[in-house]
PDB file of C-alpha atoms in Angstrom:
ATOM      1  CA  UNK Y  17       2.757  10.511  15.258  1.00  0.00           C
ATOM      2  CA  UNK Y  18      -0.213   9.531  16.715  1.00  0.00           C
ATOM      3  CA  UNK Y  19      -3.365  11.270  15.691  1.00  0.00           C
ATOM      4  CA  UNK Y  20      -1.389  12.200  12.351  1.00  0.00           C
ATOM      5  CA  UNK Y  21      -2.781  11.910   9.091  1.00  0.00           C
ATOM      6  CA  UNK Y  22      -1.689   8.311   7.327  1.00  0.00           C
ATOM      7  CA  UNK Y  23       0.104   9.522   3.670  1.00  0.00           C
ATOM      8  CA  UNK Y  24      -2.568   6.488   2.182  1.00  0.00           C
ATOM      9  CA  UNK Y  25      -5.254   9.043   3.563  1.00  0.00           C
ATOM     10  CA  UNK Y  26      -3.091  12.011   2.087  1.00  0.00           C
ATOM     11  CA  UNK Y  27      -2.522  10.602  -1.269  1.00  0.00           C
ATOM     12  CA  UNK Y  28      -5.502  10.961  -3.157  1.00  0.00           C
ATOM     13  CA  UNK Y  29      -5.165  15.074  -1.855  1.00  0.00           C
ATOM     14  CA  UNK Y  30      -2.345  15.196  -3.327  1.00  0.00           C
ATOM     15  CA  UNK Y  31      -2.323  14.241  -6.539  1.00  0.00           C
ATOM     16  CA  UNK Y  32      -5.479  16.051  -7.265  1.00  0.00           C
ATOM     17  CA  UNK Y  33      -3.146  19.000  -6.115  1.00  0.00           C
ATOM     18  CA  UNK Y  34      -0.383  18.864  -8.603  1.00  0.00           C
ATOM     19  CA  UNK Y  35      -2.761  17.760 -11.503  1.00  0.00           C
ATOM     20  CA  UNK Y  36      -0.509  15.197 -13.273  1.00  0.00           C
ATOM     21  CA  UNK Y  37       1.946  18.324 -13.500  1.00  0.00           C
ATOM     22  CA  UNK Y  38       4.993  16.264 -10.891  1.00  0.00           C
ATOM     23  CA  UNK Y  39       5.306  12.814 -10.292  1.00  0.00           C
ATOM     24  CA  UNK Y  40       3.930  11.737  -6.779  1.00  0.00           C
ATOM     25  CA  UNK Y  41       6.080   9.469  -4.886  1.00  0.00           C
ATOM     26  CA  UNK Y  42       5.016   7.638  -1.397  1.00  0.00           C
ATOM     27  CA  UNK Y  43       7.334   5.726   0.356  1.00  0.00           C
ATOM     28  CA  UNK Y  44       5.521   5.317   4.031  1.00  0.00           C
ATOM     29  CA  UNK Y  45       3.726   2.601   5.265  1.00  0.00           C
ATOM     30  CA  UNK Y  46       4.178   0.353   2.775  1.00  0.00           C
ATOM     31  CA  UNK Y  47       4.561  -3.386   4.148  1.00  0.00           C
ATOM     32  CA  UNK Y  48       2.588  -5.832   1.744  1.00  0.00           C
ATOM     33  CA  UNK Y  49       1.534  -5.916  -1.792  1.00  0.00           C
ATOM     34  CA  UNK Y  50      -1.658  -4.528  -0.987  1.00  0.00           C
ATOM     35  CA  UNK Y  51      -0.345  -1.444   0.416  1.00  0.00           C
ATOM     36  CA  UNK Y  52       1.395  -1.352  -2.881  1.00  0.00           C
ATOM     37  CA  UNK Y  53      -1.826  -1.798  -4.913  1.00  0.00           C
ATOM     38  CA  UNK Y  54      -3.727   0.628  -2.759  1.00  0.00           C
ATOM     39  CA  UNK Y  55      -1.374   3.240  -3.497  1.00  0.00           C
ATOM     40  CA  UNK Y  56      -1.320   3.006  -6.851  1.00  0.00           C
ATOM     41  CA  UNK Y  57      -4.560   2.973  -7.768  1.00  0.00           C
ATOM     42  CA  UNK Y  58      -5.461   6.136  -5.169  1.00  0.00           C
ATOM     43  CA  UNK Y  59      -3.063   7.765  -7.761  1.00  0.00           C
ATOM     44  CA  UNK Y  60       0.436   7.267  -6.928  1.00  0.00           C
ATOM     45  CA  UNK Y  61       2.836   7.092  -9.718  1.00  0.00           C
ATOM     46  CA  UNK Y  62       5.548   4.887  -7.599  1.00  0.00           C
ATOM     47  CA  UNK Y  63       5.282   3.046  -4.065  1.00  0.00           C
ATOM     48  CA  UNK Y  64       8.461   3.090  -2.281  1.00  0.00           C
ATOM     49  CA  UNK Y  65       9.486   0.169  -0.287  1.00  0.00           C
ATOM     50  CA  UNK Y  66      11.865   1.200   2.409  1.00  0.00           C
ATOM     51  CA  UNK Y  67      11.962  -0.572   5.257  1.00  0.00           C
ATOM     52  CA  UNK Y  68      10.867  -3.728   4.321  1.00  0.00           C
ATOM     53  CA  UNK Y  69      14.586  -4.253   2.170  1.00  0.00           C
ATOM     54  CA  UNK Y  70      16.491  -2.410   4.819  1.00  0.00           C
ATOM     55  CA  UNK Y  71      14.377  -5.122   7.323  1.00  0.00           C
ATOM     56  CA  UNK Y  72      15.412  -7.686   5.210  1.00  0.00           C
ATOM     57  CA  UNK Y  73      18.803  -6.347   4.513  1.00  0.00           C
ATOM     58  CA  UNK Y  74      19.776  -6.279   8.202  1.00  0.00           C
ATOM     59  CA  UNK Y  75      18.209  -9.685   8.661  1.00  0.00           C
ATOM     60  CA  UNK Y  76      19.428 -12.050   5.743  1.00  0.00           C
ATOM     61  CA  UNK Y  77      21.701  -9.496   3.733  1.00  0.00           C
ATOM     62  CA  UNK Y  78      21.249  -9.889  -0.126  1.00  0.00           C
ATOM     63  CA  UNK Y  79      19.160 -13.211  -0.712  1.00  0.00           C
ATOM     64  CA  UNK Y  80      16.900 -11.580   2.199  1.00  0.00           C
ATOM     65  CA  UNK Y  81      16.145  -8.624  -0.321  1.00  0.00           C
ATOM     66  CA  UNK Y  82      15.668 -10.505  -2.929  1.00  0.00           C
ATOM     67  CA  UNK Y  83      13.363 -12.541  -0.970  1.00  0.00           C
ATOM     68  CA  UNK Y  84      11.236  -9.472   0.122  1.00  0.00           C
ATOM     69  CA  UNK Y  85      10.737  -8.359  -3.662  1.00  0.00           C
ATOM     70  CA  UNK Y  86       9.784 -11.504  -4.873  1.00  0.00           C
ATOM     71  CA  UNK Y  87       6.910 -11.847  -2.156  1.00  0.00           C
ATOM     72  CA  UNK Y  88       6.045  -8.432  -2.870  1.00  0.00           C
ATOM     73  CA  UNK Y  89       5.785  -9.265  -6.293  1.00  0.00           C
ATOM     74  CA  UNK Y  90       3.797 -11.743  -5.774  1.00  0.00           C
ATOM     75  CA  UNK Y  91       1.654 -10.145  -3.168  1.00  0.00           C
ATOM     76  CA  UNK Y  92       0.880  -6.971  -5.639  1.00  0.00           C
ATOM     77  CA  UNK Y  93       0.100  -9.178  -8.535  1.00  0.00           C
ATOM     78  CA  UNK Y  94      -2.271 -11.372  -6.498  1.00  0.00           C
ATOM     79  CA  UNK Y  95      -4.088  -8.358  -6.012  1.00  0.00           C
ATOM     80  CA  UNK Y  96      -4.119  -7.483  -9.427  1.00  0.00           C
ATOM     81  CA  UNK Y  97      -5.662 -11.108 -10.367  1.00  0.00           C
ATOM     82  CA  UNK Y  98      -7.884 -10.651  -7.576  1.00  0.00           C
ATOM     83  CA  UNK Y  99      -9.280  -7.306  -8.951  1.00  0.00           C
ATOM     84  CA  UNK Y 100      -9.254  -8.210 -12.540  1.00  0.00           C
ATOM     85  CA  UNK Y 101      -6.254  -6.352 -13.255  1.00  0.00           C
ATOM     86  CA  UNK Y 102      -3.985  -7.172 -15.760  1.00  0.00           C
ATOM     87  CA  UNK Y 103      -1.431  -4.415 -15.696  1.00  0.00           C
ATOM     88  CA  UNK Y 104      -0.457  -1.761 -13.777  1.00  0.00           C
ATOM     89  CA  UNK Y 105      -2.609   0.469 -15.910  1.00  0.00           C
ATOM     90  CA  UNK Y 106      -5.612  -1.478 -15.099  1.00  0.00           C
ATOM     91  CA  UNK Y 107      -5.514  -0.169 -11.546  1.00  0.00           C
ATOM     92  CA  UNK Y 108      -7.997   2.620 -11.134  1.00  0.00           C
ATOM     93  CA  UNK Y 109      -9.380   4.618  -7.725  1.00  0.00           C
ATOM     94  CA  UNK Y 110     -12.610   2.857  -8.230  1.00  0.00           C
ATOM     95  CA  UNK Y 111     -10.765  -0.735  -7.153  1.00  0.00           C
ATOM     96  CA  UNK Y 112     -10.323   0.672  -3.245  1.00  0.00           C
ATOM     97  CA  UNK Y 113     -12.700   2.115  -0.779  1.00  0.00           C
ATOM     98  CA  UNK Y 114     -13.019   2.902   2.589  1.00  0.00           C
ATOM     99  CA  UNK Y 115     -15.083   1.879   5.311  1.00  0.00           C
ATOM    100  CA  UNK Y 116     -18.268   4.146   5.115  1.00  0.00           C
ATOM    101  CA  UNK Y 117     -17.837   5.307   8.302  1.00  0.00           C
ATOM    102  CA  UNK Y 118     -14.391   6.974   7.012  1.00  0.00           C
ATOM    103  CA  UNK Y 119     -12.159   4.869   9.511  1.00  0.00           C
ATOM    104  CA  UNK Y 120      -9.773   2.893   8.064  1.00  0.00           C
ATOM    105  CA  UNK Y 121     -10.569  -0.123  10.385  1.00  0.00           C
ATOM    106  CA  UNK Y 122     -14.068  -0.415  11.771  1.00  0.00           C
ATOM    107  CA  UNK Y 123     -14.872   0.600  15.444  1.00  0.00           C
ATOM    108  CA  UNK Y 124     -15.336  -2.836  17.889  1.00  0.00           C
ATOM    109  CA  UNK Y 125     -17.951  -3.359  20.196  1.00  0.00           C
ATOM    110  CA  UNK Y 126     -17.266  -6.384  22.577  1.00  0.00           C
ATOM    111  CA  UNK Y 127     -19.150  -9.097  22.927  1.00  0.00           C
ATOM    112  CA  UNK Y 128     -21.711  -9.275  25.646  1.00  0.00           C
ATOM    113  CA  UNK Y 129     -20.752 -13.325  26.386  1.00  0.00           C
TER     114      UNK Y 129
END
């Protein structure tokens, strides 16, 4: 919906809600590693991924899936190297931010060329 709140933006909300007492679960939105990553360190005890097997599914059946986890695989643990993470434990809030102004993508201002 547009104008909605994202889940990502949700997330961190919601765990501090149910205080480690449930599992919290978010399968939305999820397209690369680094959506992966992101999730789990605002909290999120598992990342779904959804639509990009069924997209892979329809498209190239089985080898298609297993194509799909292996890049995500390989995005997520990029990440990790990238933020000196060695395990999934490693992965703390303090890894991801958001753009001070509290927009996930910066406002643009065209060029005056």
């Amino acid at each position: 919906l547009d104008g909605a709140l994202a889940s990502i933006d949700a997330l961190p909300e919601v765990v501090q809600a149910v205080g480690g007492r449930v599992p919290v679960l978010i399968d939305s939105g999820v397209r690369r590693g680094t959506d992966i990553f992101k999730a789990l360190a605002l909290g999120a005890t598992a990342v779904g991924i959804g639509k990009p097997v069924f997209f892979s599914l329809a498209v190239s059946g089985e080898e298609g899936v297993r194509n799909v986890l292996r890049i995500l695989q390989r995005e997520t643990e990029a990440c990790m190297a990238i933020c000196g993470c060695a395990t999934v434990a490693d992965i703390t809030p303090n890894l991801v931010t958001r753009h001070p102004s509290g927009a996930a993508v910066a406002r643009f201002v065209r060029s005056k060329l």
